[in-house]
CSV table of N, CA, C and O in Angstrom, one decimal:
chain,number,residue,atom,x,y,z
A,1,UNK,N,-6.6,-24.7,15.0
A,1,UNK,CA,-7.4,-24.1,14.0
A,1,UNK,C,-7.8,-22.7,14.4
A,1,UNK,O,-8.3,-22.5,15.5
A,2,UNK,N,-7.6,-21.4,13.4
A,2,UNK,CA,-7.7,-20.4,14.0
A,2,UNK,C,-9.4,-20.0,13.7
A,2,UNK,O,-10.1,-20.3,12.7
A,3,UNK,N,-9.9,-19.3,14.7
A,3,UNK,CA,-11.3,-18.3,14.5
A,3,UNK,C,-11.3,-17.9,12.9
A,3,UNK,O,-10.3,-17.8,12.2
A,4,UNK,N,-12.6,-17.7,12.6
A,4,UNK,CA,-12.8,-16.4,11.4
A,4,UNK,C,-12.9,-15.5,11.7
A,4,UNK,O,-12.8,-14.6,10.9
A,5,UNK,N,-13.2,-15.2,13.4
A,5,UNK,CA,-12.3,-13.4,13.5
A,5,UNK,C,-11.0,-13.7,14.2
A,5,UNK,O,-10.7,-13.0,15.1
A,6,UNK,N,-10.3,-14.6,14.0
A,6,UNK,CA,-8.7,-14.2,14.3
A,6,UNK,C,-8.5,-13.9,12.1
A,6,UNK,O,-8.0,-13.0,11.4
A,7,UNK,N,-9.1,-15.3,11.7
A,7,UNK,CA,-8.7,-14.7,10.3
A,7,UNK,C,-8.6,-13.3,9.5
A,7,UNK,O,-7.8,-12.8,8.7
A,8,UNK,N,-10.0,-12.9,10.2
A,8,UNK,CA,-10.5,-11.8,10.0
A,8,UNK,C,-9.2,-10.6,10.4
A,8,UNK,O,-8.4,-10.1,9.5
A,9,UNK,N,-9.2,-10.3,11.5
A,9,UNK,CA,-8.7,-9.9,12.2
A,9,UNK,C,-6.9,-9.7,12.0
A,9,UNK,O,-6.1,-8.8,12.3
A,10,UNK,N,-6.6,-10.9,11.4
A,10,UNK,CA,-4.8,-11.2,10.8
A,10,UNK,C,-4.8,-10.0,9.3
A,10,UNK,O,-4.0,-9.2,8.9
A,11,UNK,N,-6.2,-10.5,8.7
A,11,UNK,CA,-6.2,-10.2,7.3
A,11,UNK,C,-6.1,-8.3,7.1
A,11,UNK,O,-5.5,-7.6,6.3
A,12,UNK,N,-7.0,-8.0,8.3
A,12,UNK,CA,-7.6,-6.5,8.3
A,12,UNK,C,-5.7,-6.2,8.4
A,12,UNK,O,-5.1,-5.9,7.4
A,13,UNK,N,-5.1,-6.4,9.9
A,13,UNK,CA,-3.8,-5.7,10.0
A,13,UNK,C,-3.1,-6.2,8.9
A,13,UNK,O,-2.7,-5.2,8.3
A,14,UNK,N,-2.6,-7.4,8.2
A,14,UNK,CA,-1.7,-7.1,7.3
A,14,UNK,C,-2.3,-6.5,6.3
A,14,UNK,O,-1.1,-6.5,5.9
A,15,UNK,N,-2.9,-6.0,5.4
A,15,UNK,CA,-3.5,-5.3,4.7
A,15,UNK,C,-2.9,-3.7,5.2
A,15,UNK,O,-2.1,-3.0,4.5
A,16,UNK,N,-3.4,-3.3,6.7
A,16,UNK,CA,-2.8,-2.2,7.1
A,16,UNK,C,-1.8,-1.7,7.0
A,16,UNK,O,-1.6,-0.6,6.7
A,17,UNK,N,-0.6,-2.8,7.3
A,17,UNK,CA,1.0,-2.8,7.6
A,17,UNK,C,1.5,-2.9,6.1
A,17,UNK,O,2.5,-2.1,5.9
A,18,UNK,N,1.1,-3.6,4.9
A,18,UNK,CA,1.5,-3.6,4.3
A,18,UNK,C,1.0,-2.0,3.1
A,18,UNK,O,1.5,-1.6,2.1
A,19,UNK,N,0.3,-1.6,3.5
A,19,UNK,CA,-0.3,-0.3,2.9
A,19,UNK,C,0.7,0.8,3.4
A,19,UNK,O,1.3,1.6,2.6
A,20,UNK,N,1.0,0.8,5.1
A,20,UNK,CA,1.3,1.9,5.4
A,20,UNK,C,2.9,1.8,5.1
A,20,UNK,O,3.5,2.8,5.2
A,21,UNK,N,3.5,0.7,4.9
A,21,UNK,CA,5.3,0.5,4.2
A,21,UNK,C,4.6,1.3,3.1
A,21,UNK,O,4.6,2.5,3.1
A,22,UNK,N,3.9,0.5,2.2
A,22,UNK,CA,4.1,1.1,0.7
A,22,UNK,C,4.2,2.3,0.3
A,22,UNK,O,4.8,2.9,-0.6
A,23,UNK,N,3.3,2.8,1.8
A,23,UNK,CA,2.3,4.6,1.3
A,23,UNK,C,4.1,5.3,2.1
A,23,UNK,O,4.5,6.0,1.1
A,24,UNK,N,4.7,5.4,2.8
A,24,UNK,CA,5.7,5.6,3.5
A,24,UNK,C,5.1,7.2,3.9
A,24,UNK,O,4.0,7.6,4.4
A,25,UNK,N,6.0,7.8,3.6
A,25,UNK,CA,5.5,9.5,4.1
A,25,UNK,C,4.8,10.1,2.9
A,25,UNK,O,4.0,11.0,2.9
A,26,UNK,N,5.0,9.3,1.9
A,26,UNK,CA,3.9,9.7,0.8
A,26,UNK,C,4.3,9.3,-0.5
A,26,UNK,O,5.2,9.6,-1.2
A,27,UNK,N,3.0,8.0,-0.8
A,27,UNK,CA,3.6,7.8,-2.3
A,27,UNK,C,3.1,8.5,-3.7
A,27,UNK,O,2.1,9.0,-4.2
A,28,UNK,N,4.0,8.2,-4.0
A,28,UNK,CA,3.6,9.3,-5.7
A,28,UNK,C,3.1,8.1,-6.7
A,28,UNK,O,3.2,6.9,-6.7
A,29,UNK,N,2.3,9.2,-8.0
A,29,UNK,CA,1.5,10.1,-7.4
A,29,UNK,C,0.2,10.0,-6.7
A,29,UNK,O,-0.5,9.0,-6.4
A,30,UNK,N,0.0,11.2,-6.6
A,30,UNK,CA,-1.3,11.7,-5.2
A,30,UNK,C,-2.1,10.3,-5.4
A,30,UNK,O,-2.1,9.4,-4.5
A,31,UNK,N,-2.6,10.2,-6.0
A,31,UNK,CA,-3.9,9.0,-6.2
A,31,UNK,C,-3.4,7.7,-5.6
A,31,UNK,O,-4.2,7.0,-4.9
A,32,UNK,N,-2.2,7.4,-5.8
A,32,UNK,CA,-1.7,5.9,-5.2
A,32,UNK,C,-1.8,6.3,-3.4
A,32,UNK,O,-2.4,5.6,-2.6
A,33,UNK,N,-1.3,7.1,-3.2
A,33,UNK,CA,-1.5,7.4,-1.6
A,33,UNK,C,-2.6,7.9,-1.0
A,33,UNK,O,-2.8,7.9,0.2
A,34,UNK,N,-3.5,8.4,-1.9
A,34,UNK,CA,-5.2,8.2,-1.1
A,34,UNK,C,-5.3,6.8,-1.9
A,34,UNK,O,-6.5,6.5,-1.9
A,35,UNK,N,-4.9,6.2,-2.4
A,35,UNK,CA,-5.8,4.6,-2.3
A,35,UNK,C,-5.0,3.6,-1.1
A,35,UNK,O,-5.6,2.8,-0.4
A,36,UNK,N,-3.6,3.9,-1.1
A,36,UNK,CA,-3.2,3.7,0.4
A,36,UNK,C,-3.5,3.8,1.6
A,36,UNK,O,-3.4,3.0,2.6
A,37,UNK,N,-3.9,4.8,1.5
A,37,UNK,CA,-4.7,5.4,2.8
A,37,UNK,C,-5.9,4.5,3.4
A,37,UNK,O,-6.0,3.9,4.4
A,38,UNK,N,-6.7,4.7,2.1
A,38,UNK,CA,-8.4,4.0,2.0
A,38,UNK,C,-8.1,2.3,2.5
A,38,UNK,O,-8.9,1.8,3.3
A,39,UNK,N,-7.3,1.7,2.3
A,39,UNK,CA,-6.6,0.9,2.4
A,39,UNK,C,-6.6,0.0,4.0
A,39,UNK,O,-7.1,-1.1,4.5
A,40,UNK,N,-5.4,1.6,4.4
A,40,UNK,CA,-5.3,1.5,6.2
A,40,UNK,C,-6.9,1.9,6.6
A,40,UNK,O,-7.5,1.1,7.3
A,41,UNK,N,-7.5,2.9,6.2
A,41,UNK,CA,-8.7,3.4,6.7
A,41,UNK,C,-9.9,2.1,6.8
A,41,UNK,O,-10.7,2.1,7.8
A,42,UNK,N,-9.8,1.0,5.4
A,42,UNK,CA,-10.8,0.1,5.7
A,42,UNK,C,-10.3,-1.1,6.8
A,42,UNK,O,-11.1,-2.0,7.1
A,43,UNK,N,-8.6,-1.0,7.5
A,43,UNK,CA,-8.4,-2.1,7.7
A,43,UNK,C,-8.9,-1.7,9.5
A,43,UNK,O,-9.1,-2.6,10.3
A,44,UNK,N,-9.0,-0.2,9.6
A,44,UNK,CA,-8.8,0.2,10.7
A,44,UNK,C,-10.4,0.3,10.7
A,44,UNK,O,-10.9,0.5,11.8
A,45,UNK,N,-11.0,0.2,10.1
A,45,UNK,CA,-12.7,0.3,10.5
A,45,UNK,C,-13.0,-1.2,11.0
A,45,UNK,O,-13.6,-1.6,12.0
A,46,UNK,N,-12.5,-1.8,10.2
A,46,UNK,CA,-12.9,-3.0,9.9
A,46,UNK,C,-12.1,-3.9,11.3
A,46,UNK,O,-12.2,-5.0,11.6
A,47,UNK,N,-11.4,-3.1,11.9
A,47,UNK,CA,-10.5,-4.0,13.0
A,47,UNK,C,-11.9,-3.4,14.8
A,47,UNK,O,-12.2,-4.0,15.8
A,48,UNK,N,-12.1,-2.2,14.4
A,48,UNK,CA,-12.8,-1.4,15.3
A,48,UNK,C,-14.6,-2.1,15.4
A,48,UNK,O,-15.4,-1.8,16.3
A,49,UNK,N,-14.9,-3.0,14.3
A,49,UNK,CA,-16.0,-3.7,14.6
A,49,UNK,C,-15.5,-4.8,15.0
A,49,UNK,O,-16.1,-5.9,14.7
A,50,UNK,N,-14.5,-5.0,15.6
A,50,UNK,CA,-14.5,-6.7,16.3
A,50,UNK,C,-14.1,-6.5,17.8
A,50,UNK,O,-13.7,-7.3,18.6
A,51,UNK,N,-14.5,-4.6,17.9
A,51,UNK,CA,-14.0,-4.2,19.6
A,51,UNK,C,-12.7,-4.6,19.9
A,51,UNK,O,-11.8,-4.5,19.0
A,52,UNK,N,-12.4,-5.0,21.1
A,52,UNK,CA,-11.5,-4.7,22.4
A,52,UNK,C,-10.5,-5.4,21.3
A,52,UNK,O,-9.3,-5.0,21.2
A,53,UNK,N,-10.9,-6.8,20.4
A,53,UNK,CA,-9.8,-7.8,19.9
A,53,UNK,C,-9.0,-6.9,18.7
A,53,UNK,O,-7.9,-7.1,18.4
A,54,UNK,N,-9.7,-6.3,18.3
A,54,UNK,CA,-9.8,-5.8,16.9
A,54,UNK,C,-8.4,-4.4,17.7
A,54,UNK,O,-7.3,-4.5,17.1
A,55,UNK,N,-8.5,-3.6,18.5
A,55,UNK,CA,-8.0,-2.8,19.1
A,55,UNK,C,-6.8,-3.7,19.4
A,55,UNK,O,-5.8,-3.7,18.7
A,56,UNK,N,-6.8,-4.1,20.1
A,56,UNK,CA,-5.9,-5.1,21.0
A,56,UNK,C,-4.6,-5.6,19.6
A,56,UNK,O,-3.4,-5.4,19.8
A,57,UNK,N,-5.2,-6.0,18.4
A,57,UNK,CA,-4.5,-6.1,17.6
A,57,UNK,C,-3.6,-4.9,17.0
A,57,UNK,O,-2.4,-4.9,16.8
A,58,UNK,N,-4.3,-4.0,17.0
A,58,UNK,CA,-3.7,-2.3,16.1
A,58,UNK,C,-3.0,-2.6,16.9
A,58,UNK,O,-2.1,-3.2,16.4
A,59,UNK,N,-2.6,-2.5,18.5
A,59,UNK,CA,-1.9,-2.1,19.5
A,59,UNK,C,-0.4,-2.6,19.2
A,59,UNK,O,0.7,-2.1,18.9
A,60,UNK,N,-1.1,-4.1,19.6
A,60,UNK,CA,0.2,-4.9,19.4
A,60,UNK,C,1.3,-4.4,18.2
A,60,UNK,O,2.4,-4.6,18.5
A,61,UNK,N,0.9,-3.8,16.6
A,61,UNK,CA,1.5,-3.5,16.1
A,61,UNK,C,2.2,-2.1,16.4
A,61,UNK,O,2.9,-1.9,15.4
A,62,UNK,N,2.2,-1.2,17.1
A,62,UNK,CA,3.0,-0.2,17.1
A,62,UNK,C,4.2,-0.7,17.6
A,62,UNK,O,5.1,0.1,17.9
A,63,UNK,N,4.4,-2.2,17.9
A,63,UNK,CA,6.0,-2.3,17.9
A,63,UNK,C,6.4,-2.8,16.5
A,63,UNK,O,7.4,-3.6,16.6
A,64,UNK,N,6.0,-2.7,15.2
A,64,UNK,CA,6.1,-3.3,14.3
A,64,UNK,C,7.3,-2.6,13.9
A,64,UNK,O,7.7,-1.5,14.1
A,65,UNK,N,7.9,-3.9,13.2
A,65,UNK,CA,9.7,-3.4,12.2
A,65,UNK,C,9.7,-1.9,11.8
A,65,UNK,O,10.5,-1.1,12.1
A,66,UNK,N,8.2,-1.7,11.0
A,66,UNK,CA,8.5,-0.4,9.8
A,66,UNK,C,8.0,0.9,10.5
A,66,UNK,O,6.8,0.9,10.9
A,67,UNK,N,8.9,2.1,10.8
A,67,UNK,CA,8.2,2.9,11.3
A,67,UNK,C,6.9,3.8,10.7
A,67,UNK,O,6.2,4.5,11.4
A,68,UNK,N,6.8,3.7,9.6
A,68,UNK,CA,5.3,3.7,9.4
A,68,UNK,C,4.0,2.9,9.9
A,68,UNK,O,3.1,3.4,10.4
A,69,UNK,N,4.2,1.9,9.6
A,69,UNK,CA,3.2,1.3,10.8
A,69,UNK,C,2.9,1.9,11.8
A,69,UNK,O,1.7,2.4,12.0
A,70,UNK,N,4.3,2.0,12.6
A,70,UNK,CA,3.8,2.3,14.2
A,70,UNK,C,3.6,3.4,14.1
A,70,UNK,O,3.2,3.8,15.2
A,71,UNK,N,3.5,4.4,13.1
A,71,UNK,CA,2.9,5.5,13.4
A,71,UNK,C,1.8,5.7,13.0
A,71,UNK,O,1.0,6.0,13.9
A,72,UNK,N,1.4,5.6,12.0
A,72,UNK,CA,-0.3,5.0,11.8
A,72,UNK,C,-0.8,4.5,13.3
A,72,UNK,O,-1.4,5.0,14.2
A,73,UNK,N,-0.4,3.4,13.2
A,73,UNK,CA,-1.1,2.9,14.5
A,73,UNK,C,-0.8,3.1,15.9
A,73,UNK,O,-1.4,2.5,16.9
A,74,UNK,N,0.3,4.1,15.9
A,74,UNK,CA,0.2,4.5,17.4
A,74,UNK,C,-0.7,6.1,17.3
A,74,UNK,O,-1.0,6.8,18.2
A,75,UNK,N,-0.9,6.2,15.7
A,75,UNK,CA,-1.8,7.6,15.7
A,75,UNK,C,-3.1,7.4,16.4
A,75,UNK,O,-3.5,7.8,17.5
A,76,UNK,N,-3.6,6.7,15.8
A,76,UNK,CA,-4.9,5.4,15.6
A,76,UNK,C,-5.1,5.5,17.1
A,76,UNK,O,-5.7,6.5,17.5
A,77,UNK,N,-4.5,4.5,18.4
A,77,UNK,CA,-4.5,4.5,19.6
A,77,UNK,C,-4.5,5.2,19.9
A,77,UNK,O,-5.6,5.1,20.5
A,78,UNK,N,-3.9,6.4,20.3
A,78,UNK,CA,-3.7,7.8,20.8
A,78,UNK,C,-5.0,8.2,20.8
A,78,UNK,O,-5.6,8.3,21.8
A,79,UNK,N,-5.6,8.4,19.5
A,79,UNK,CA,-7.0,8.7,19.7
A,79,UNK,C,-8.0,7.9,20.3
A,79,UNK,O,-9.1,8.3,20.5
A,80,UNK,N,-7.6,6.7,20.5
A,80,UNK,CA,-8.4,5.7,21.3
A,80,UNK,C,-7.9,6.1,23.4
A,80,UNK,O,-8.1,5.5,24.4
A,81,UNK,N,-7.4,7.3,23.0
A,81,UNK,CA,-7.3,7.3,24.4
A,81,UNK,C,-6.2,6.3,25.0
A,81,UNK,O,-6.2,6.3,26.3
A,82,UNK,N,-5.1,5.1,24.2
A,82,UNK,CA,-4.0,4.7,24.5
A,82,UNK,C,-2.9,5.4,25.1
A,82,UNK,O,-2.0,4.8,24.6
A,83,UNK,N,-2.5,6.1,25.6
A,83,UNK,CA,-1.7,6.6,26.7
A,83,UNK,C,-0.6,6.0,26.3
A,83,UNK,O,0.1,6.9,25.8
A,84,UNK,N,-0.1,4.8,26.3
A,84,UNK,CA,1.2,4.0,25.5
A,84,UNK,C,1.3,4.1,24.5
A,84,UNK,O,2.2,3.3,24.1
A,85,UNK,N,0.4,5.0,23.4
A,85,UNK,CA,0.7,5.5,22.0
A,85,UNK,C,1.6,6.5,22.2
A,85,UNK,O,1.8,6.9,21.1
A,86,UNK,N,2.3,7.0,23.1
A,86,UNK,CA,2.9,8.4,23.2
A,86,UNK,C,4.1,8.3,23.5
A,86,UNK,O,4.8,9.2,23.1
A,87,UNK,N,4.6,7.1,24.1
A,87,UNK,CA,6.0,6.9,24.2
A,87,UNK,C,6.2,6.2,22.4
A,87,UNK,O,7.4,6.5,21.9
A,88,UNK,N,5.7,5.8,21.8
A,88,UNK,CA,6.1,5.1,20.4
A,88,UNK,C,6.1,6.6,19.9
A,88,UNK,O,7.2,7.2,19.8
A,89,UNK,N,5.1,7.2,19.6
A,89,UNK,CA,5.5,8.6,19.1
A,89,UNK,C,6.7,9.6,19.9
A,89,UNK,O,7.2,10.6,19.4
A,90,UNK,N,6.8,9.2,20.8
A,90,UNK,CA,8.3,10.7,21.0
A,90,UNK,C,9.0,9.9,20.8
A,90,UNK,O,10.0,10.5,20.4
A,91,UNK,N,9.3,8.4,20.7
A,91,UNK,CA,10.5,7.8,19.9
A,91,UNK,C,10.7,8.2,18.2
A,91,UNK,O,11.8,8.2,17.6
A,92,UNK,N,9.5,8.4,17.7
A,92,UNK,CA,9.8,8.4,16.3
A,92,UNK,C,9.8,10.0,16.3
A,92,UNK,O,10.3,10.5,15.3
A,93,UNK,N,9.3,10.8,17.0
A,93,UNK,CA,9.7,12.3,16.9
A,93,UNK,C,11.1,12.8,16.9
A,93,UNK,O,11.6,13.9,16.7
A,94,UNK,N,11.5,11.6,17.3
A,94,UNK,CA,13.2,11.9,17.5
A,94,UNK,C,13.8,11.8,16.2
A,94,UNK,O,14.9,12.3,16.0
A,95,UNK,N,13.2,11.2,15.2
A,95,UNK,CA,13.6,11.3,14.2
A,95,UNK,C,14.0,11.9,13.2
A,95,UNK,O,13.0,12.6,12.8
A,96,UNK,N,14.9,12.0,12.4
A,96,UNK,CA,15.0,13.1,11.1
A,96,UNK,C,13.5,13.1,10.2
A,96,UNK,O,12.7,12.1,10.3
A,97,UNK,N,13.4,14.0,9.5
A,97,UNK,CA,12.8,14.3,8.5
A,97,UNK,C,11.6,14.1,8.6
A,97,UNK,O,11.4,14.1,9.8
A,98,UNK,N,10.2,14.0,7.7
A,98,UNK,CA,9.4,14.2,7.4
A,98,UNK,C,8.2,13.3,8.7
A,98,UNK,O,7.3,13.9,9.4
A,99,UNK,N,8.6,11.7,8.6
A,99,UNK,CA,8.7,11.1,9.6
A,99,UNK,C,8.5,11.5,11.5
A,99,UNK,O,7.7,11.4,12.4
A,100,UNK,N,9.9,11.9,11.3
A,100,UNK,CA,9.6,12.8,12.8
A,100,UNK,C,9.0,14.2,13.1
A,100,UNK,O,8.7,14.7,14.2
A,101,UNK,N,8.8,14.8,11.9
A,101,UNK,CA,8.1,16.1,11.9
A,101,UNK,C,6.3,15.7,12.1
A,101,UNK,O,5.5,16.4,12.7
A,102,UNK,N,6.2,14.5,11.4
A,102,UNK,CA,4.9,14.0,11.2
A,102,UNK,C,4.6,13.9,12.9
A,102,UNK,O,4.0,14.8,13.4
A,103,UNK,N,5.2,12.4,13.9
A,103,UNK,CA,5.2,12.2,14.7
A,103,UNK,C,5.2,13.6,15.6
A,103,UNK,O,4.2,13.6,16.3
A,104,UNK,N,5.9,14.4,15.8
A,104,UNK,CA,5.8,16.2,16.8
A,104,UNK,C,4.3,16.5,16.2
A,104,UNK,O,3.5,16.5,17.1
A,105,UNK,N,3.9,16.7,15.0
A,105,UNK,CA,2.5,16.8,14.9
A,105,UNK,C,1.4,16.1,15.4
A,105,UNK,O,0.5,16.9,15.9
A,106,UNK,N,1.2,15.3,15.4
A,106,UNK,CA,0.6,14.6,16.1
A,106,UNK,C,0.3,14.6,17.9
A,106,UNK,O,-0.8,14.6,18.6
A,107,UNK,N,1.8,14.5,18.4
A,107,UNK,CA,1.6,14.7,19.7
A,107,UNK,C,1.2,16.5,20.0
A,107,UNK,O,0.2,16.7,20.8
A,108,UNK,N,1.7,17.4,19.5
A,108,UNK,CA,1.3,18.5,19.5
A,108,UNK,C,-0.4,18.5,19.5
A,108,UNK,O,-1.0,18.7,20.5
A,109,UNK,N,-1.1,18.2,18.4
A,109,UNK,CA,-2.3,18.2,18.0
A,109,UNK,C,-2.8,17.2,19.3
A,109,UNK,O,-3.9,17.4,19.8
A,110,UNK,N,-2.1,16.2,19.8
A,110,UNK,CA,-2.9,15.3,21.2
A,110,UNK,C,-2.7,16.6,22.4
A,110,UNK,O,-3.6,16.5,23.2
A,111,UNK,N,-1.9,17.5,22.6
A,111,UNK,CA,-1.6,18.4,23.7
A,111,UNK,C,-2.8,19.0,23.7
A,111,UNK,O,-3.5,18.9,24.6
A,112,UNK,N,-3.1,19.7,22.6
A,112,UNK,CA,-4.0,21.0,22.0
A,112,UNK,C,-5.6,20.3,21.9
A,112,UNK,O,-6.5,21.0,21.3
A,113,UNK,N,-5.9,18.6,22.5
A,113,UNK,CA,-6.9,18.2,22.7
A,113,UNK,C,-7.2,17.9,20.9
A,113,UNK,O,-8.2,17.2,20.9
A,114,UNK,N,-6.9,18.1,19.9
A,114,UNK,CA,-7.5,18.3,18.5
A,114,UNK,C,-6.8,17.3,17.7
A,114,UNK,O,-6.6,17.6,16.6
A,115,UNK,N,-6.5,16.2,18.1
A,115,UNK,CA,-5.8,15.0,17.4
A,115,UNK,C,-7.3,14.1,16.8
A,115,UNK,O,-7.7,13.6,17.8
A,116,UNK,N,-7.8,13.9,16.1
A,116,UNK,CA,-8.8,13.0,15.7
A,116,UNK,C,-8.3,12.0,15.0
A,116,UNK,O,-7.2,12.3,14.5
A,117,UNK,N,-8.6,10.8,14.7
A,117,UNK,CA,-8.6,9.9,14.0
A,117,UNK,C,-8.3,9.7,12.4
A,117,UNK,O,-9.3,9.6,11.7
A,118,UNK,N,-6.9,9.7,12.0
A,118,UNK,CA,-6.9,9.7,10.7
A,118,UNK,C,-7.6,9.0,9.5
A,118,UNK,O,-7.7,9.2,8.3
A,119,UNK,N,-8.4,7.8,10.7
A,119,UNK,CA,-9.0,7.2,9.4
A,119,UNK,C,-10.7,7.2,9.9
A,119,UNK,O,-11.5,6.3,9.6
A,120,UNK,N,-11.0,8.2,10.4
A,120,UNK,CA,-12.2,8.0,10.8
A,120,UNK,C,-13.1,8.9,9.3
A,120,UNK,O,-12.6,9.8,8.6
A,121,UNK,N,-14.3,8.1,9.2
A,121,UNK,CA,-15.5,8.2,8.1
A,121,UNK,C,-15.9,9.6,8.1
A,121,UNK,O,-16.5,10.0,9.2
A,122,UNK,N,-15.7,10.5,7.0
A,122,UNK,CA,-15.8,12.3,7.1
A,122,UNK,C,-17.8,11.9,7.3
A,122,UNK,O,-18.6,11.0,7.0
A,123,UNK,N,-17.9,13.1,7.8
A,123,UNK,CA,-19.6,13.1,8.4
A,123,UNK,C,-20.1,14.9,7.1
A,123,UNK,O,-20.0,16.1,7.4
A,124,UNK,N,-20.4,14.3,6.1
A,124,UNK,CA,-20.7,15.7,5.3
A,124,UNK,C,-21.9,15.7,4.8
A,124,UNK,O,-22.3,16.7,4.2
C-alpha cells in the first residue's frame, strides 16, 4: 500500500510530465502555455514541500522519454545546486532547434551565476 506522500508525490510529477509534453517549446495560443506552465510551477512547489523526497523525485525524472520533461526538470535541479542537471542539459543542447537553443540558455545563464528557477513564486 503506497504512502499519501508517495501518492502525493506520484500525482504532483505526473501532472508535471504531462504539462511539460503538452506545453512542448510552446503551445498556442499564449494563454494555454502560461496555464501549462502554472501547471509545472504548482507541481514543482508542491514537490519542494515534501523536501529531499519531493526533489529526489523531480530528479529521477530528467531521465524521462520526452525531452521536455528533462528539461524543465533538469532546469529545476540545476538551480537546486544538482550538478548532474548539466550533463542532461549538454545532451539536449546538442540538439536542433528551439529545444537545444533553450538548453545552451540555460547552461549559459548557470555559467554567468544568473540561472533562477523557472518556477519559483515572483516576490512583487
Amino acid at each position: 500500500m503506497t504512502s499519501n506522500l508517495e501518492q502525493k508525490v506520484t500525482s504532483a510529477i505526473h501532472a508535471f510530465c504531462e504539462a511539460a509534453i503538452e506545453k512542448g517549446t510552446f503551445a498556442s495560443p499564449a494563454k494555454k502555455d502560461h496555464q501549462l506552465h502554472k501547471i509545472m510551477s504548482t507541481a514543482v512547489n508542491e514537490l519542494r514541500t515534501f523536501g529531499s523526497y519531493g526533489l529526489s523525485a523531480l530528479k529521477d525524472i530528467m531521465q524521462h522519454e520526452s525531452p521536455y520533461v528533462r528539461i524543465w526538470a533538469a532546469t529545476e535541479m540545476l538551480t537546486n545546486g544538482d550538478e548532474t542537471a548539466k550533463a542532461v542539459l549538454i545532451s539536449l543542447a546538442a540538439e536542433e532547434g528551439l529545444l537545444g537553443a533553450s538548453a545552451k540558455a540555460v547552461l549559459n545563464e548557470h555559467v554567468k551565476g544568473r540561472l533562477r528557477s523557472p518556477f519559483s513564486v515572483s516576490k512583487t
